[in-house]
Coordinates of C-alpha atoms in Angstrom, one line a residue:
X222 CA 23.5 -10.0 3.2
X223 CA 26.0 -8.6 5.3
X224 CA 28.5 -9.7 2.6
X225 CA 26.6 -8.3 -0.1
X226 CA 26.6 -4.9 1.4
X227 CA 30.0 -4.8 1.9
X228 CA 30.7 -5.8 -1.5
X229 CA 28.1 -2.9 -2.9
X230 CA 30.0 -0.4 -0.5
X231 CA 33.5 -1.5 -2.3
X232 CA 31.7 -0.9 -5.7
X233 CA 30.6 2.6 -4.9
X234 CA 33.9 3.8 -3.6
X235 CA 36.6 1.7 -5.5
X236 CA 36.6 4.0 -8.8
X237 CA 39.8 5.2 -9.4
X238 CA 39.0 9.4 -8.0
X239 CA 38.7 11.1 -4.7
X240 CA 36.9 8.2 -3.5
X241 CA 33.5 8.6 -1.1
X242 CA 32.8 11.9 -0.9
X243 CA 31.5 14.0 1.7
X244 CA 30.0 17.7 1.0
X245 CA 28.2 18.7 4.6
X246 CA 29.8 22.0 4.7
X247 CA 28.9 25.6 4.2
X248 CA 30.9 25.8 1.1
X249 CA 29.0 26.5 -1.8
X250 CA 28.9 23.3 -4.3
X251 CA 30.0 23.7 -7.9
X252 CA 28.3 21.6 -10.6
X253 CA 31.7 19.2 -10.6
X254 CA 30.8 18.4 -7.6
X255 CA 27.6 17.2 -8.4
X256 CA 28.5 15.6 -11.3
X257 CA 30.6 13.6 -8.9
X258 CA 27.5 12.2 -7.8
X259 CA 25.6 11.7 -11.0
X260 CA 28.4 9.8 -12.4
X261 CA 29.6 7.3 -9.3
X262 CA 25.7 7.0 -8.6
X263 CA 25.0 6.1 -12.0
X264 CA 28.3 3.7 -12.3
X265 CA 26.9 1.9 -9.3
X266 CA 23.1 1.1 -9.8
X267 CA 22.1 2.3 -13.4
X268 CA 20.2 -0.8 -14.9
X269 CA 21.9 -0.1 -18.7
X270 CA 25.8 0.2 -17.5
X271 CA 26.7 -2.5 -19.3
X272 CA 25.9 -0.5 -22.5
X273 CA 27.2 3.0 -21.4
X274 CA 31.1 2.7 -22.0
X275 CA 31.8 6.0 -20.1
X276 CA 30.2 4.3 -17.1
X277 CA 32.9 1.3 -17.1
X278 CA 34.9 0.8 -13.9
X279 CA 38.0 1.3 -15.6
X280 CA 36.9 4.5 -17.9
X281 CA 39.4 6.7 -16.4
X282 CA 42.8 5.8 -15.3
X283 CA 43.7 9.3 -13.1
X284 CA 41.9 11.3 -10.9
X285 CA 42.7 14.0 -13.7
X286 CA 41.1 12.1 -16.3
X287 CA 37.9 11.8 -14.5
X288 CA 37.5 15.7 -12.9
X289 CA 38.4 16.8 -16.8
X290 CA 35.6 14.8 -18.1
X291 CA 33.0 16.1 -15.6
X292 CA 34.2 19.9 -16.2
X293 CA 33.5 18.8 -19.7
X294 CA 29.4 19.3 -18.6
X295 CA 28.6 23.1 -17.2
X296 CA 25.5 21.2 -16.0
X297 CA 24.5 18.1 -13.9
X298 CA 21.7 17.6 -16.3
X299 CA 23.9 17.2 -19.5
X300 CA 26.3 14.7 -17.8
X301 CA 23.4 12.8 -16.8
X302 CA 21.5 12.8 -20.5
X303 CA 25.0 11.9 -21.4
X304 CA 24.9 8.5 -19.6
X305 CA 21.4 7.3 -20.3
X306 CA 21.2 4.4 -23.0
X307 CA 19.0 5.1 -25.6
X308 CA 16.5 7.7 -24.5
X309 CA 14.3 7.6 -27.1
X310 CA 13.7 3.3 -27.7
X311 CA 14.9 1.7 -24.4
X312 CA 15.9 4.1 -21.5
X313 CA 12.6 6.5 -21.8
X314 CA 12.3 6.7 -17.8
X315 CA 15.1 7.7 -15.4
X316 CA 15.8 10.9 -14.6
X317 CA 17.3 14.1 -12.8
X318 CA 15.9 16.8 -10.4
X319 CA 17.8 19.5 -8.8
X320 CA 14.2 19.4 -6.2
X321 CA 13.9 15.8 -4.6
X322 CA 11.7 17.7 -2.0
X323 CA 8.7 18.0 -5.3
X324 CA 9.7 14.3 -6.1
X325 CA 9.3 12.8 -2.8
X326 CA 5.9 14.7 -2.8
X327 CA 5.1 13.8 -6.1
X328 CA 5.2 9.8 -4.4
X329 CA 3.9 10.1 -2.0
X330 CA 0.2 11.8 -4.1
X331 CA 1.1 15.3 -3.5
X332 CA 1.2 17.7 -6.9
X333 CA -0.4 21.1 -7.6
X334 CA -4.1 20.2 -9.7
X335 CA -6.7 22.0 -10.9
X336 CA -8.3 18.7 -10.4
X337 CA -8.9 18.3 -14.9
X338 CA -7.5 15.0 -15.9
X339 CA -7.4 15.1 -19.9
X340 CA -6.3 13.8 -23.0
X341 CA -4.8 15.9 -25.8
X342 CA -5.9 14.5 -29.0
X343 CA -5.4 15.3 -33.1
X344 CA -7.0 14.0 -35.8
X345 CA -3.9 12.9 -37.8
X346 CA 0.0 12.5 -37.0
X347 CA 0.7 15.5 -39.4
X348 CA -1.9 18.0 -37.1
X349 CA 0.1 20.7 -35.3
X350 CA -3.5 21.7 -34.0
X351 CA -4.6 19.4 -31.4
X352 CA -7.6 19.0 -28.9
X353 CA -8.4 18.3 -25.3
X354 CA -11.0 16.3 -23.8
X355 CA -11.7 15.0 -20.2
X356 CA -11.2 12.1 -18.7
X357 CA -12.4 12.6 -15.2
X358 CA -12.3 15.2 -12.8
X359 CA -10.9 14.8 -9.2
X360 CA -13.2 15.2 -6.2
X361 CA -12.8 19.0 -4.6
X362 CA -10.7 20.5 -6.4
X363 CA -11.1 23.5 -8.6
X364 CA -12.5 21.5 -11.6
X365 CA -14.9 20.0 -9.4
X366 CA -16.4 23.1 -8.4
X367 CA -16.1 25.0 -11.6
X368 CA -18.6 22.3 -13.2
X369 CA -15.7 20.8 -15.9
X370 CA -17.1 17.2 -16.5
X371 CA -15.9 14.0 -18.1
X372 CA -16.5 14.3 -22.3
X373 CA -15.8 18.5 -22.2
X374 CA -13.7 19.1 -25.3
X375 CA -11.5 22.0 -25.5
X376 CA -9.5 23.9 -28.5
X377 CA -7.8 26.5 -26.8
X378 CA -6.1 27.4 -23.6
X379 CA -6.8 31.8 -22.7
X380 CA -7.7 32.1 -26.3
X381 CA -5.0 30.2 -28.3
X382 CA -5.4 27.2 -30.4
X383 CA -3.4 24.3 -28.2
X384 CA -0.8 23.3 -31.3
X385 CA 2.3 20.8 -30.5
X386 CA 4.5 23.2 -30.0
X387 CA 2.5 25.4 -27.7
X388 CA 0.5 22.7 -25.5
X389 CA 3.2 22.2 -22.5
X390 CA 3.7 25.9 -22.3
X391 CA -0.6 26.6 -22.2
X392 CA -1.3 23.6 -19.8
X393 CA 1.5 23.8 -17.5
X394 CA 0.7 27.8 -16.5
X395 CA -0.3 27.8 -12.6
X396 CA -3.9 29.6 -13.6
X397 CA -5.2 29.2 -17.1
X398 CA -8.5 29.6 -18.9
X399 CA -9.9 26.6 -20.9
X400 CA -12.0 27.4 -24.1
X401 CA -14.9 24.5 -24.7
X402 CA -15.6 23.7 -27.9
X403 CA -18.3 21.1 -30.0
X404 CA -17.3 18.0 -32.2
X405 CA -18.5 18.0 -35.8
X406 CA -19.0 14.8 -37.8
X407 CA -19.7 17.2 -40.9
X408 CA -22.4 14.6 -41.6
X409 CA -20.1 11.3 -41.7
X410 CA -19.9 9.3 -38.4
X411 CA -17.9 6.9 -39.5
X412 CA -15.0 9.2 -41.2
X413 CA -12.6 11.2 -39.2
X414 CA -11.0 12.6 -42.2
X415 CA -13.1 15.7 -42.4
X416 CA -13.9 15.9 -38.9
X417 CA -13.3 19.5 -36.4
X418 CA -13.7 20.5 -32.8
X419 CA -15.6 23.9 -33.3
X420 CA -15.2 26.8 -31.2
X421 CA -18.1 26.9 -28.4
X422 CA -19.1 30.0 -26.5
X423 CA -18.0 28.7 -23.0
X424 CA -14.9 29.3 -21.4
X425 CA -14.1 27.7 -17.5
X426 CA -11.0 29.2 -15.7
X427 CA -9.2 26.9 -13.3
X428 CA -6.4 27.5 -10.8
X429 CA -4.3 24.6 -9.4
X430 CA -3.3 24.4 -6.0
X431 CA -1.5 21.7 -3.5
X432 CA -3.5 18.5 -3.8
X433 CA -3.2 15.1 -2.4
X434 CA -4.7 12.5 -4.7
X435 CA -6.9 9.5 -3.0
X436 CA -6.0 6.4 -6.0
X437 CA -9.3 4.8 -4.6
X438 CA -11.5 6.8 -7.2
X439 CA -14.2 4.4 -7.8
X440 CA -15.4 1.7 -5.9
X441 CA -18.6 -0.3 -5.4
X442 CA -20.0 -3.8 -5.9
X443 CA -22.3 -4.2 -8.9
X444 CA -25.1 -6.7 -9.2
X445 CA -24.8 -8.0 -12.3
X446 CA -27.9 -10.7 -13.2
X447 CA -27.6 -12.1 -9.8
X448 CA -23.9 -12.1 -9.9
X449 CA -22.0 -9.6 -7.2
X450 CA -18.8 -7.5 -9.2
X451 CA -16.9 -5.6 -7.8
X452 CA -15.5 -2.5 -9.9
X453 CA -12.3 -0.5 -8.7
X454 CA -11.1 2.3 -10.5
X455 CA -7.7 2.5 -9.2
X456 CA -5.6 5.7 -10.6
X457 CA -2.2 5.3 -8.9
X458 CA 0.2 2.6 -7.1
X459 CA 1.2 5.6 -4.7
X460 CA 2.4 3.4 -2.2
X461 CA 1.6 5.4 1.1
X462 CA 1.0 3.8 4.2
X463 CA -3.0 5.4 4.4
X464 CA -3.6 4.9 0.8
X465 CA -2.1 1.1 1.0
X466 CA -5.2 0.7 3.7
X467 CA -7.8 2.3 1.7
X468 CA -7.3 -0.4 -0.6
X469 CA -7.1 -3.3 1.8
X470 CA -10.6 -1.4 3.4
X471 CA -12.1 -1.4 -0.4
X472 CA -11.2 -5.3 -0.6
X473 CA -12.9 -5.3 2.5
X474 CA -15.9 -4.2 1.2
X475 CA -15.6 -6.4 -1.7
X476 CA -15.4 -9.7 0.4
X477 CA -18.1 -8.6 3.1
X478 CA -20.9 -8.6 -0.3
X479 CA -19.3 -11.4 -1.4
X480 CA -18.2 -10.7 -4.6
X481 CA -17.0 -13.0 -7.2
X482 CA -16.0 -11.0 -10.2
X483 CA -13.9 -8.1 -10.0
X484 CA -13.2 -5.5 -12.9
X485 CA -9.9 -3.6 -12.0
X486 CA -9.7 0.1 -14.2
X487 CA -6.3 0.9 -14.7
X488 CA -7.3 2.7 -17.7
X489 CA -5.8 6.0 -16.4
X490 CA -3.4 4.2 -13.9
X491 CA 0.4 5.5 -14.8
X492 CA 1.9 3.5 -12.3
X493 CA 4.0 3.9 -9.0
X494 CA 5.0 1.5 -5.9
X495 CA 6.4 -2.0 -6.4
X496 CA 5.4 -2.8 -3.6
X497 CA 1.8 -1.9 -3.4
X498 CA 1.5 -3.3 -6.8
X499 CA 2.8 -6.6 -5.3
X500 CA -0.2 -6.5 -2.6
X501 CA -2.7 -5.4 -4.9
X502 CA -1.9 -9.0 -6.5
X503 CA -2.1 -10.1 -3.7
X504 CA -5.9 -8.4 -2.3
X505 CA -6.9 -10.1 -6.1
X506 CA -5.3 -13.8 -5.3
X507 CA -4.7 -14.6 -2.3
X508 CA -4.1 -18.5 -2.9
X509 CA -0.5 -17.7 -3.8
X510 CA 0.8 -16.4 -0.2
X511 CA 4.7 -17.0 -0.5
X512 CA 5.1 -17.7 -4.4
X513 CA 6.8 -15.5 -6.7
X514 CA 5.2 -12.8 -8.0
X515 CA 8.0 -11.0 -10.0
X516 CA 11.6 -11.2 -10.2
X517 CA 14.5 -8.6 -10.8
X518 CA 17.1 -8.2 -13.0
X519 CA 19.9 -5.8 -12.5
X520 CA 23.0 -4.6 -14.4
X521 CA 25.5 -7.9 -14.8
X522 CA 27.7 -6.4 -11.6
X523 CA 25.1 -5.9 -9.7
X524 CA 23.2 -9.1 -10.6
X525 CA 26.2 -10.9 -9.6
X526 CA 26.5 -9.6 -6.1
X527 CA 22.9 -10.8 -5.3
X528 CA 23.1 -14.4 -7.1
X529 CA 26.0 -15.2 -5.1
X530 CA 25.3 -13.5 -1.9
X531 CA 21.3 -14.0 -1.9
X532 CA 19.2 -14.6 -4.8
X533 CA 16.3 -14.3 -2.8
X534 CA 16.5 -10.7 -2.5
X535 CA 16.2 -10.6 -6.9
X536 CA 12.5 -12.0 -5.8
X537 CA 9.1 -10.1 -4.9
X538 CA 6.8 -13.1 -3.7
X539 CA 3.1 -12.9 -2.8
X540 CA 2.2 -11.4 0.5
X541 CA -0.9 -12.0 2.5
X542 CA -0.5 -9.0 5.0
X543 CA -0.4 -4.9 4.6
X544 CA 1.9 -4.4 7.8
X545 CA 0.3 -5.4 10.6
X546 CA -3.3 -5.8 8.9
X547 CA -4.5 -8.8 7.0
X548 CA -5.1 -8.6 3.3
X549 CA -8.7 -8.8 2.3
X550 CA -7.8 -10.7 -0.4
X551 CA -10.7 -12.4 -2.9
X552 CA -8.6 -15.7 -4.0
X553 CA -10.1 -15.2 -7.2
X554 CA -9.0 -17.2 -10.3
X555 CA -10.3 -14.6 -13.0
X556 CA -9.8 -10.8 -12.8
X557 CA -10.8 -8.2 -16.2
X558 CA -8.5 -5.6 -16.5
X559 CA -9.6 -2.3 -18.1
X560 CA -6.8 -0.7 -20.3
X561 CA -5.5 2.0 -22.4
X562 CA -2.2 4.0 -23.4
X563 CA -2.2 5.6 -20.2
X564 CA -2.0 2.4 -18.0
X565 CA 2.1 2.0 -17.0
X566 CA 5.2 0.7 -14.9
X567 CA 2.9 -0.9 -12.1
X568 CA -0.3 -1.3 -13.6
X569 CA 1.7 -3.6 -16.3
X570 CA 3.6 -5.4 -13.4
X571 CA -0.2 -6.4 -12.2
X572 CA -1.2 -7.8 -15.4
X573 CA 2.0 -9.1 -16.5
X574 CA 2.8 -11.0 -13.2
X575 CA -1.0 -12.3 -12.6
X576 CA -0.7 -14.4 -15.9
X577 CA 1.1 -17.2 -15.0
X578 CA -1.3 -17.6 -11.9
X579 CA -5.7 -16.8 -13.1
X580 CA -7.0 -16.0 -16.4
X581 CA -6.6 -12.6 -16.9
X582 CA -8.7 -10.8 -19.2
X583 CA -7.9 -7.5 -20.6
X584 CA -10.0 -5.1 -21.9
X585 CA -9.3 -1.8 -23.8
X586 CA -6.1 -0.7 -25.6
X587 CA -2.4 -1.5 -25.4
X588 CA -0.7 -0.1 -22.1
X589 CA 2.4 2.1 -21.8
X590 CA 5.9 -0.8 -22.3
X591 CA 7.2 0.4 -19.0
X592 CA 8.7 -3.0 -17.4
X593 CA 11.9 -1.2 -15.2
X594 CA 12.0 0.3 -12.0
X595 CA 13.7 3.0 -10.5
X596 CA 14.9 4.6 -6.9
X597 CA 15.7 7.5 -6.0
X598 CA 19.3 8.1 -5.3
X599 CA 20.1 11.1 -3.2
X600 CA 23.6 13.0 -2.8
X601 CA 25.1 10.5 0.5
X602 CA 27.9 8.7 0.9
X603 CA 25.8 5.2 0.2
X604 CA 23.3 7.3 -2.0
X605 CA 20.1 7.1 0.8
X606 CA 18.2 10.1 1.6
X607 CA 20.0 10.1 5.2
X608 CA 23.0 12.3 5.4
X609 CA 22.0 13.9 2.0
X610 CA 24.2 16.9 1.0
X611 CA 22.6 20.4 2.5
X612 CA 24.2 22.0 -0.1
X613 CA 21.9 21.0 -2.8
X614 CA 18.6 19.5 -3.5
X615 CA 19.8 16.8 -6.8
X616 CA 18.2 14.0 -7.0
X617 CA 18.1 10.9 -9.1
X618 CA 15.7 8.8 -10.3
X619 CA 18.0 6.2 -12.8
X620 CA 16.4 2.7 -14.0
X621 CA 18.0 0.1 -11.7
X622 CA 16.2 -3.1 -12.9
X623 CA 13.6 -4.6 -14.9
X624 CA 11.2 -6.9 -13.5
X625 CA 9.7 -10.1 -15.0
X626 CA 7.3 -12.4 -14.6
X627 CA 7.7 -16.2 -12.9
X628 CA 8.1 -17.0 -16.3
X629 CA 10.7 -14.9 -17.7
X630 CA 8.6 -12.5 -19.7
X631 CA 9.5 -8.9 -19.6
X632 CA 10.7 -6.5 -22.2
X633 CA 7.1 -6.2 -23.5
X634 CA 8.5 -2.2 -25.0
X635 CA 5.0 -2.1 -26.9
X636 CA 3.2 -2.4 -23.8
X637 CA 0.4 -5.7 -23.5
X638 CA -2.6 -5.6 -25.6
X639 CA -6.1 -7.2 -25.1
X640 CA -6.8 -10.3 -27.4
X641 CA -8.3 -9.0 -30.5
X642 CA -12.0 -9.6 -29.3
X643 CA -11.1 -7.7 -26.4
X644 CA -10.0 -4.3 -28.3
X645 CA -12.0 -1.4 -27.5
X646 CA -10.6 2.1 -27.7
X647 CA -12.7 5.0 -25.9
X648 CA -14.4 6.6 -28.4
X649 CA -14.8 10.6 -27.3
X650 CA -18.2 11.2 -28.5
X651 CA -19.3 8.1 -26.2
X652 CA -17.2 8.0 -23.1
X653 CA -19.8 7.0 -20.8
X654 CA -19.9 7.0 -16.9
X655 CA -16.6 6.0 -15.3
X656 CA -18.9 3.3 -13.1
X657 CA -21.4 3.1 -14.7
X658 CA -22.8 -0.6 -16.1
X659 CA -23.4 0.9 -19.6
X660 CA -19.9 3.1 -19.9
X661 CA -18.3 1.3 -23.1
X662 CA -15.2 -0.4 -21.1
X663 CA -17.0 -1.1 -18.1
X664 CA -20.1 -3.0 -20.0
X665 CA -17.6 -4.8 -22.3
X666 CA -16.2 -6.3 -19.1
X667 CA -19.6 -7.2 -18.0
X668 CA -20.4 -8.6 -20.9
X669 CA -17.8 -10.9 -20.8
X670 CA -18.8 -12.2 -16.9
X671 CA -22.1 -12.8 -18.8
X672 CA -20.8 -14.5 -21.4
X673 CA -21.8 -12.4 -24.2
X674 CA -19.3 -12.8 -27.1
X675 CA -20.2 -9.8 -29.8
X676 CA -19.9 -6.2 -28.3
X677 CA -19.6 -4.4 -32.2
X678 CA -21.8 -1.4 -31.0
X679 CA -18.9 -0.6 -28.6
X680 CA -16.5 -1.4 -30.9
X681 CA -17.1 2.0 -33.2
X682 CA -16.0 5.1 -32.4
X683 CA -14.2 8.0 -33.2
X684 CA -10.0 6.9 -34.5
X685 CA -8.0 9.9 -33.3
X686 CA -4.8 10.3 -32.5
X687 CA -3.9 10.5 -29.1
X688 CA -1.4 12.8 -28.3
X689 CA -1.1 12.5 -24.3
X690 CA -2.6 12.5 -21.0
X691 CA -2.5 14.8 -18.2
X692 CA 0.0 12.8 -16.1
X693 CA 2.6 13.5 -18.9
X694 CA 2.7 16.7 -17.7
X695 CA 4.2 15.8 -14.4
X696 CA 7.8 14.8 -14.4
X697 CA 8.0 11.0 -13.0
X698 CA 4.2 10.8 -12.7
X699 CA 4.8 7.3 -14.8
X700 CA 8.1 6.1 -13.0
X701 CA 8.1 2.5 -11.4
X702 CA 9.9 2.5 -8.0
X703 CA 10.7 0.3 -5.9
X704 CA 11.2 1.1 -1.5
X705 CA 12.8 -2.2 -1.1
X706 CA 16.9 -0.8 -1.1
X707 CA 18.9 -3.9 -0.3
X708 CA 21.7 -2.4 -1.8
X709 CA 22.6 0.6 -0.1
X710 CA 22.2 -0.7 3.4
X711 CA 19.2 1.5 4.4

């Protein structure tokens, strides 16, 4: 390890330039400056160097050559675009702040919320007009006590038809003013062609303020014909030290009414912590203390650092602890997975590293394709939040690795999709209860614990085109990170 460091340390400052730099003074920074950063911290860790040729090692033979090509970019931003491989088929994920303060509060659950979790919709690719409808609302928030419920539709933000090119700019606004509207079938439920979202006579207002989200939203045990299942609708790997123990303490429950099925809902789960996604596998196994539950693949530089100065750190294994505590886990050798677009970067690692291990059934729609992880790299000498420049608040979030499965699998860019009997979309004229036995998702997974084949009257619903959720609002809301940093000897 010791080795390994050293040899990372030698990588981050051997570029032919000014070397490691060190901006702790009162001197204003200019935007070469940062671009120093972007560009050494992005020739060091960035998972897709190898494909980036203005990221080689040897891309610059002066000093001169280099500080020209970053006064080629007015802005940190650019240079960084500049470098990323393929934004809009393979590198869809890293990215650059100039306020790491938001980010670090954005992992750790904190965001401004008016508590409405949505989904914009349209009812064909070539709609600019498009439509909301909720999801679910979070507990004690604004939403919450303005009455907005799960199924609401809405056309219009203050007044305006949402459109594609006017949606950020409506549902981004601090306060705004949602206008309700009614879904017409026109007289033919099972066409969308000539279907509209008519204008109601309601309008809600909603203000978002500071608001830390609990990812424990659902959870109780069901009792299911005599069977005990436990149903968790977990919206977020967030990774905190009091949210990792909510979890353990819902397993807890879980175990104490001796459960024996467990549905996990992911459905609306964007992602988050490696490492809590790593124990949740865990909380659902248990039997596999010590075996690997994902492995890591860097850039080829970087790679080749670990596999010859300790492979074992490329490897995330089963734990059977959260710190101190013991894991409440269920050793179970079936777990039903409830999906949809929505579900990425950690909830994908879950499903796609439990299926070497139990049968894993999935339920719902296709996920995200979000298989790589990311770290935050701050402005330091070894790129760690301590000793990060005062001068400025950049940040970066770059890829850094992909992970795969014990068995190699990874790369799944579609995102991983249900078995065909297993495909159920949520239909917005029935969404149902979230938790309760007869919402659509939720009674398909039951269904299967009961061994009922056929669920077609689940199966219909309305085919519109879903344009995004509310997380896509939120810069990084759907980032995979890892906190283990082997590499920059934190």
């Amino acid at each position: 390890m010791k080795n390994l460091k050293a040899l990372i340390l030698l990588i981050i400052c051997s570029v032919l330039i000014t070397g490691c730099f060190d901006d702790g003074d009162d001197v204003p920074i200019t935007a070469g400056e940062i671009n120093d950063f972007v560009w050494k911290g992005m020739n060091a860790f960035y998972l897709y160097k190898d494909n980036t040729p203005d990221l080689a090692n040897n891309r610059f033979s002066t000093d001169q050559d280099y500080n020209a090509y970053l006064n080629n970019f007015s802005k940190p931003e650019d240079l960084f675009e500049s470098l990323i491989y393929q934004r809009q088929t393979v590198d869809r994920f890293s990215w650059i702040v100039d306020d790491y303060i938001a980010l670090e509060q954005l992992f750790s659950g904190v965001s401004t919320s008016n508590g409405m979790e949505f989904k914009t919709f349209r009812f064909s690719s070539t709609d600019n007009n498009i439509y909301g409808f909720v999801t679910h609302v979070l507990p004690n928030t604004d939403a919450a006590r303005q009455g907005v419920k799960r199924g609401d539709l809405f056309y219009g933000i203050d007044g305006t038809q949402l459109t594609m090119d006017n949606r950020r700019t409506l549902l981004n606004q601090t306060s705004y003013t949602i206008n309700l509207g009614n879904y017409d079938e026109n007289g033919t439920p099972d066409d969308t062609s000539d279907d509209s979202i008519t204008p109601g006579t309601k309008s809600i207002a909603l203000t978002k303020t500071e608001y830390t989200e609990n990812p424990v939203f659902i959870s109780n045990v069901l009792d299911v014909s005599g069977t005990k299942v436990a149903y968790l609708m977990y919206n977020g790997f967030t990774g905190t030290e009091q949210f990792n123990a909510d979890l353990n303490s819902a397993f807890g429950t879980f175990k104490n009414a001796s459960a024996t099925e467990l549905v996990l809902d992911l459905r609306y789960n964007p992602g988050g912590s490696v490492n809590t996604a790593i124990m949740l596998g865990s909380l659902i196994t248990g039997q596999f203390f010590g075996d690997v539950f994902s492995t890591e693949q860097w850039n080829t530089e970087l790679q080749q650092a670990f596999d010859n100065d300790d492979p074992e750190l490329l490897i995330n294994r089963f734990v059977n602890r959260n710190g101190d505590t013991d894991l409440n886990s269920l050793n179970l050798n079936t777990v039903y997975i409830l999906t949809t677009r929505s579900s990425a970067s950690a909830s994908e690692l879950i499903i796609n590293s439990l299926i070497p291990y139990i049968n894993v059934v999935q339920i719902g729609s296709a996920t995200s394709g979000k298989y790589q992880a990311s770290t935050t790299l701050y402005d330091s000498p070894n790129f760690s939040r301590n000793g990060a420049n005062p001068a400025h608040t950049y940040a970066m979030q770059p890829l850094i690795f992909k992970s795969l499965n014990v068995d190699g699998v990874t790369d799944y860019f579609d995102g991983l999709s249900p078995n065909s009997t297993n495909v159920i979309f949520e239909d917005i004229s029935n969404l149902g209860v979230l938790g309760d036995v007869n919402e659509p998702l939720l009674a398909t997974a039951l269904a299967r614990i009961n061994g009922v084949v056929k669920l077609s009257a689940h199966k219909k619903g309305k085919s519109v085109n879903i344009v995004e959720d509310s997380k896509d609002l939120i810069p990084f809301s759907k980032s995979m990170y890892t906190d283990k940093k082997p590499l920059i000897g934190l």
